[in-house]
Amino acid sequence: MTAAPITIEVANLTAAFGERVVLNGVNLTVAEGEILVIMGGSGSGKSTLLNHLLGLLRPRQGVVKLLGLDINQARPAEMRDLRRKMGVAFQGGALFSSLSVADNIMLPLREHTDLDPNTIEIMARLKLEVVDLAGFGDLMPAELSGGMTKRAALARAIVMDPKLLFCDEPSAGLDPVVSAAIDDLILRLRDAMRMTIVVVTHDLDSAFKIADRICVLDHGEIIALGTKDEIRHSGNQRVQNLLNRRSVDVILDPDAYLRRLFGEG
């Protein structure tokens, strides 16, 4: 069986803000048609990694390739072309409050294509149907429920039929039933459109439902990367702490604490 082409490649990615290292030698690949879930506690580096995958941050050290393009070597025109092949569903939806749902979804087509208005409207209606929002295009974002907002954001993210889809906390703040519906939608999108999907989430149930593989970050390093079964049975204690929601006791050294307060170490 022929292996699927690699659509995302990260090699030795290191990122720092000042003296604080946020990512330390991250290596991973994502195959065409795969759903990769990125997990980790707060401050683990998930958002920084996602921003590098989106091309919003350029690597200071290491390589990030999307669809074969090294974003550090890419010219502005190449990055614009790449972004037309990417869709992003932001955590809060990021819908424009002054535009209707339909106008939000049509916006990428109006900005990045020369399609005629009728074709744009038809494509927007099709995508609304895909996310089960047919008939809701005339509503304003403020009139949507949390789950509807997430689905509208997904419709906008896929309106240009991207090869790559990135979802930031797609089920955050939703009740379990609506969250499960979003998971089902992500799986349908992958199967119907053969997209490569990267999902950042804290939701364990969602991660183990949709992922082909899971990447677990901790303090800027990948501590586990594998299938759901491999992650579930990982021998890494930090992975098991995350999966079983176990807190980690921090032992405070009073002398070290005082030295930090006075800038002595």
GROMACS .gro file of C-alpha atoms in nm:
model
  265
    1MET     CA    1   0.000   0.000   0.000
    2THR     CA    2   0.143   0.339  -0.103
    3ALA     CA    3   0.197   0.582   0.182
    4ALA     CA    4   0.001   0.908   0.164
    5PRO     CA    5   0.202   1.217   0.065
    6ILE     CA    6   0.328   1.439   0.346
    7THR     CA    7   0.145   1.772   0.354
    8ILE     CA    8   0.296   1.921   0.672
    9GLU     CA    9   0.656   1.880   0.781
   10VAL     CA   10   0.813   2.033   1.091
   11ALA     CA   11   1.184   1.974   1.154
   12ASN     CA   12   1.379   2.087   1.460
   13LEU     CA   13   1.147   2.382   1.519
   14THR     CA   14   1.265   2.603   1.804
   15ALA     CA   15   1.087   2.920   1.913
   16ALA     CA   16   1.165   3.166   2.190
   17PHE     CA   17   1.027   3.494   2.315
   18GLY     CA   18   1.318   3.673   2.470
   19GLU     CA   19   1.496   3.420   2.686
   20ARG     CA   20   1.190   3.200   2.728
   21VAL     CA   21   1.203   2.895   2.503
   22VAL     CA   22   0.849   2.804   2.395
   23LEU     CA   23   0.924   2.526   2.145
   24ASN     CA   24   1.235   2.315   2.170
   25GLY     CA   25   1.332   2.097   1.872
   26VAL     CA   26   0.982   1.997   1.758
   27ASN     CA   27   0.967   1.737   1.480
   28LEU     CA   28   0.649   1.601   1.321
   29THR     CA   29   0.484   1.522   0.991
   30VAL     CA   30   0.119   1.507   0.888
   31ALA     CA   31   0.007   1.297   0.594
   32GLU     CA   32  -0.254   1.389   0.336
   33GLY     CA   33  -0.604   1.314   0.464
   34GLU     CA   34  -0.488   1.269   0.824
   35ILE     CA   35  -0.637   1.429   1.134
   36LEU     CA   36  -0.365   1.525   1.381
   37VAL     CA   37  -0.474   1.644   1.725
   38ILE     CA   38  -0.234   1.860   1.925
   39MET     CA   39  -0.283   1.843   2.301
   40GLY     CA   40  -0.106   1.971   2.609
   41GLY     CA   41  -0.156   2.175   2.921
   42SER     CA   42  -0.164   2.554   2.935
   43GLY     CA   43   0.174   2.697   2.840
   44SER     CA   44   0.284   2.379   2.665
   45GLY     CA   45   0.342   2.555   2.332
   46LYS     CA   46   0.027   2.450   2.143
   47SER     CA   47  -0.067   2.799   2.027
   48THR     CA   48   0.289   2.884   1.927
   49LEU     CA   49   0.312   2.565   1.722
   50LEU     CA   50  -0.024   2.639   1.557
   51ASN     CA   51   0.086   2.993   1.471
   52HIS     CA   52   0.397   2.852   1.302
   53LEU     CA   53   0.184   2.604   1.106
   54LEU     CA   54  -0.039   2.892   0.995
   55GLY     CA   55   0.263   3.091   0.881
   56LEU     CA   56   0.182   3.370   1.128
   57LEU     CA   57   0.522   3.315   1.289
   58ARG     CA   58   0.835   3.235   1.092
   59PRO     CA   59   1.079   2.983   1.242
   60ARG     CA   60   1.389   3.132   1.402
   61GLN     CA   61   1.540   2.786   1.391
   62GLY     CA   62   1.420   2.479   1.207
   63VAL     CA   63   1.193   2.422   0.911
   64VAL     CA   64   0.817   2.432   0.857
   65LYS     CA   65   0.692   2.306   0.521
   66LEU     CA   66   0.328   2.320   0.414
   67LEU     CA   67   0.232   2.144   0.090
   68GLY     CA   68   0.603   2.126   0.011
   69LEU     CA   69   0.666   2.498   0.059
   70ASP     CA   70   0.929   2.604   0.313
   71ILE     CA   71   0.763   2.908   0.468
   72ASN     CA   72   1.098   3.057   0.571
   73GLN     CA   73   1.209   3.061   0.208
   74ALA     CA   74   0.874   3.150   0.055
   75ARG     CA   75   0.820   3.471  -0.137
   76PRO     CA   76   0.513   3.687  -0.052
   77ALA     CA   77   0.330   3.569  -0.365
   78GLU     CA   78   0.396   3.207  -0.270
   79MET     CA   79   0.260   3.264   0.081
   80ARG     CA   80  -0.053   3.427  -0.061
   81ASP     CA   81  -0.108   3.127  -0.287
   82LEU     CA   82  -0.046   2.889   0.005
   83ARG     CA   83  -0.300   3.067   0.226
   84ARG     CA   84  -0.566   3.019  -0.042
   85LYS     CA   85  -0.516   2.646   0.012
   86MET     CA   86  -0.558   2.673   0.391
   87GLY     CA   87  -0.868   2.714   0.604
   88VAL     CA   88  -0.873   2.823   0.967
   89ALA     CA   89  -1.157   2.789   1.218
   90PHE     CA   90  -1.064   3.012   1.509
   91GLN     CA   91  -1.151   2.933   1.870
   92GLY     CA   92  -1.419   3.197   1.913
   93GLY     CA   93  -1.545   3.173   1.557
   94ALA     CA   94  -1.401   3.518   1.466
   95LEU     CA   95  -1.707   3.602   1.258
   96PHE     CA   96  -1.746   3.968   1.161
   97SER     CA   97  -2.033   4.096   1.374
   98SER     CA   98  -2.144   4.352   1.113
   99LEU     CA   99  -2.186   4.089   0.839
  100SER     CA  100  -2.455   3.826   0.806
  101VAL     CA  101  -2.357   3.460   0.833
  102ALA     CA  102  -2.375   3.424   0.454
  103ASP     CA  103  -2.163   3.736   0.398
  104ASN     CA  104  -1.904   3.605   0.645
  105ILE     CA  105  -1.879   3.284   0.447
  106MET     CA  106  -1.867   3.460   0.110
  107LEU     CA  107  -1.594   3.702   0.221
  108PRO     CA  108  -1.292   3.481   0.129
  109LEU     CA  109  -1.438   3.419  -0.217
  110ARG     CA  110  -1.498   3.790  -0.272
  111GLU     CA  111  -1.147   3.879  -0.156
  112HIS     CA  112  -0.947   3.605  -0.326
  113THR     CA  113  -1.134   3.502  -0.642
  114ASP     CA  114  -1.283   3.659  -0.953
  115LEU     CA  115  -1.599   3.449  -0.937
  116ASP     CA  116  -1.925   3.619  -1.025
  117PRO     CA  117  -2.165   3.705  -0.740
  118ASN     CA  118  -2.417   3.433  -0.828
  119THR     CA  119  -2.150   3.162  -0.818
  120ILE     CA  120  -2.021   3.295  -0.485
  121GLU     CA  121  -2.371   3.284  -0.336
  122ILE     CA  122  -2.424   2.928  -0.458
  123MET     CA  123  -2.091   2.814  -0.309
  124ALA     CA  124  -2.177   2.976   0.023
  125ARG     CA  125  -2.516   2.805   0.034
  126LEU     CA  126  -2.351   2.471  -0.043
  127LYS     CA  127  -2.109   2.513   0.245
  128LEU     CA  128  -2.392   2.613   0.479
  129GLU     CA  129  -2.564   2.288   0.387
  130VAL     CA  130  -2.244   2.093   0.452
  131VAL     CA  131  -2.232   2.225   0.811
  132ASP     CA  132  -2.608   2.185   0.866
  133LEU     CA  133  -2.683   2.559   0.861
  134ALA     CA  134  -2.898   2.571   0.548
  135GLY     CA  135  -3.148   2.855   0.580
  136PHE     CA  136  -2.951   3.045   0.846
  137GLY     CA  137  -2.740   3.261   0.613
  138ASP     CA  138  -2.943   3.578   0.675
  139LEU     CA  139  -2.887   3.570   1.051
  140MET     CA  140  -2.628   3.790   1.218
  141PRO     CA  141  -2.352   3.630   1.428
  142ALA     CA  142  -2.508   3.763   1.749
  143GLU     CA  143  -2.820   3.557   1.673
  144LEU     CA  144  -2.631   3.227   1.663
  145SER     CA  145  -2.583   2.977   1.943
  146GLY     CA  146  -2.233   2.866   2.037
  147GLY     CA  147  -2.255   2.550   1.828
  148MET     CA  148  -2.395   2.738   1.528
  149THR     CA  149  -2.112   2.990   1.552
  150LYS     CA  150  -1.856   2.708   1.543
  151ARG     CA  151  -2.026   2.553   1.239
  152ALA     CA  152  -2.044   2.887   1.060
  153ALA     CA  153  -1.672   2.935   1.125
  154LEU     CA  154  -1.607   2.593   0.974
  155ALA     CA  155  -1.818   2.682   0.670
  156ARG     CA  156  -1.609   2.993   0.612
  157ALA     CA  157  -1.287   2.795   0.665
  158ILE     CA  158  -1.380   2.543   0.392
  159VAL     CA  159  -1.554   2.770   0.144
  160MET     CA  160  -1.248   2.772  -0.086
  161ASP     CA  161  -1.208   2.392  -0.064
  162PRO     CA  162  -0.870   2.406   0.115
  163LYS     CA  163  -0.620   2.124   0.123
  164LEU     CA  164  -0.533   2.206   0.486
  165LEU     CA  165  -0.777   2.285   0.764
  166PHE     CA  166  -0.672   2.411   1.107
  167CYS     CA  167  -0.917   2.413   1.399
  168ASP     CA  168  -0.839   2.586   1.727
  169GLU     CA  169  -1.045   2.442   2.015
  170PRO     CA  170  -1.349   2.362   1.796
  171SER     CA  171  -1.554   2.222   2.086
  172ALA     CA  172  -1.450   2.468   2.358
  173GLY     CA  173  -1.743   2.599   2.561
  174LEU     CA  174  -1.998   2.365   2.406
  175ASP     CA  175  -2.217   2.113   2.582
  176PRO     CA  176  -2.133   1.743   2.522
  177VAL     CA  177  -2.406   1.686   2.265
  178VAL     CA  178  -2.311   1.988   2.052
  179SER     CA  179  -1.943   1.905   2.095
  180ALA     CA  180  -2.005   1.554   1.961
  181ALA     CA  181  -2.187   1.703   1.661
  182ILE     CA  182  -1.884   1.924   1.584
  183ASP     CA  183  -1.659   1.616   1.606
  184ASP     CA  184  -1.885   1.431   1.360
  185LEU     CA  185  -1.873   1.731   1.127
  186ILE     CA  186  -1.492   1.738   1.129
  187LEU     CA  187  -1.483   1.368   1.043
  188ARG     CA  188  -1.733   1.418   0.760
  189LEU     CA  189  -1.530   1.707   0.619
  190ARG     CA  190  -1.214   1.497   0.616
  191ASP     CA  191  -1.387   1.204   0.447
  192ALA     CA  192  -1.583   1.411   0.195
  193MET     CA  193  -1.314   1.663   0.101
  194ARG     CA  194  -0.996   1.463   0.173
  195MET     CA  195  -0.851   1.750   0.368
  196THR     CA  196  -0.557   1.727   0.602
  197ILE     CA  197  -0.679   1.855   0.939
  198VAL     CA  198  -0.489   1.979   1.243
  199VAL     CA  199  -0.693   2.030   1.560
  200VAL     CA  200  -0.574   2.193   1.882
  201THR     CA  201  -0.794   2.090   2.174
  202HIS     CA  202  -0.813   2.037   2.549
  203ASP     CA  203  -1.115   1.808   2.509
  204LEU     CA  204  -0.999   1.450   2.569
  205ASP     CA  205  -1.323   1.292   2.446
  206SER     CA  206  -1.307   1.493   2.125
  207ALA     CA  207  -0.938   1.416   2.070
  208PHE     CA  208  -0.984   1.041   2.101
  209LYS     CA  209  -1.290   1.048   1.876
  210ILE     CA  210  -1.151   1.236   1.577
  211ALA     CA  211  -0.773   1.182   1.580
  212ASP     CA  212  -0.576   0.953   1.355
  213ARG     CA  213  -0.274   1.050   1.563
  214ILE     CA  214  -0.224   1.264   1.871
  215CYS     CA  215   0.072   1.490   1.950
  216VAL     CA  216   0.121   1.573   2.318
  217LEU     CA  217   0.326   1.882   2.401
  218ASP     CA  218   0.474   1.967   2.739
  219HIS     CA  219   0.704   2.261   2.809
  220GLY     CA  220   0.768   2.311   2.439
  221GLU     CA  221   0.864   1.953   2.360
  222ILE     CA  222   0.675   1.662   2.207
  223ILE     CA  223   0.655   1.401   2.482
  224ALA     CA  224   0.432   1.162   2.287
  225LEU     CA  225   0.325   1.125   1.925
  226GLY     CA  226   0.125   0.829   1.800
  227THR     CA  227  -0.209   0.664   1.743
  228LYS     CA  228  -0.487   0.688   1.997
  229ASP     CA  229  -0.399   0.349   2.142
  230GLU     CA  230  -0.031   0.440   2.164
  231ILE     CA  231  -0.112   0.761   2.349
  232ARG     CA  232  -0.367   0.590   2.575
  233HIS     CA  233  -0.109   0.328   2.679
  234SER     CA  234   0.191   0.561   2.690
  235GLY     CA  235   0.438   0.493   2.969
  236ASN     CA  236   0.519   0.863   2.999
  237GLN     CA  237   0.396   0.984   3.337
  238ARG     CA  238   0.330   1.337   3.211
  239VAL     CA  239   0.106   1.196   2.937
  240GLN     CA  240  -0.085   0.988   3.191
  241ASN     CA  241  -0.120   1.294   3.417
  242LEU     CA  242  -0.284   1.479   3.127
  243LEU     CA  243  -0.513   1.191   3.031
  244ASN     CA  244  -0.620   1.123   3.388
  245ARG     CA  245  -0.644   1.488   3.490
  246ARG     CA  246  -0.389   1.448   3.768
  247SER     CA  247  -0.236   1.764   3.903
  248VAL     CA  248   0.137   1.789   3.958
  249ASP     CA  249   0.251   1.915   4.296
  250VAL     CA  250   0.507   2.192   4.271
  251ILE     CA  251   0.761   2.195   4.555
  252LEU     CA  252   0.853   2.555   4.631
  253ASP     CA  253   1.203   2.636   4.743
  254PRO     CA  254   1.164   2.951   4.962
  255ASP     CA  255   1.523   3.061   4.906
  256ALA     CA  256   1.496   3.024   4.528
  257TYR     CA  257   1.165   3.211   4.535
  258LEU     CA  258   1.321   3.505   4.722
  259ARG     CA  259   1.614   3.515   4.482
  260ARG     CA  260   1.373   3.539   4.186
  261LEU     CA  261   1.182   3.820   4.355
  262PHE     CA  262   1.500   4.021   4.396
  263GLY     CA  263   1.625   3.936   4.048
  264GLU     CA  264   1.915   3.730   4.171
  265GLY     CA  265   1.845   3.412   3.979
   0.00000   0.00000   0.00000
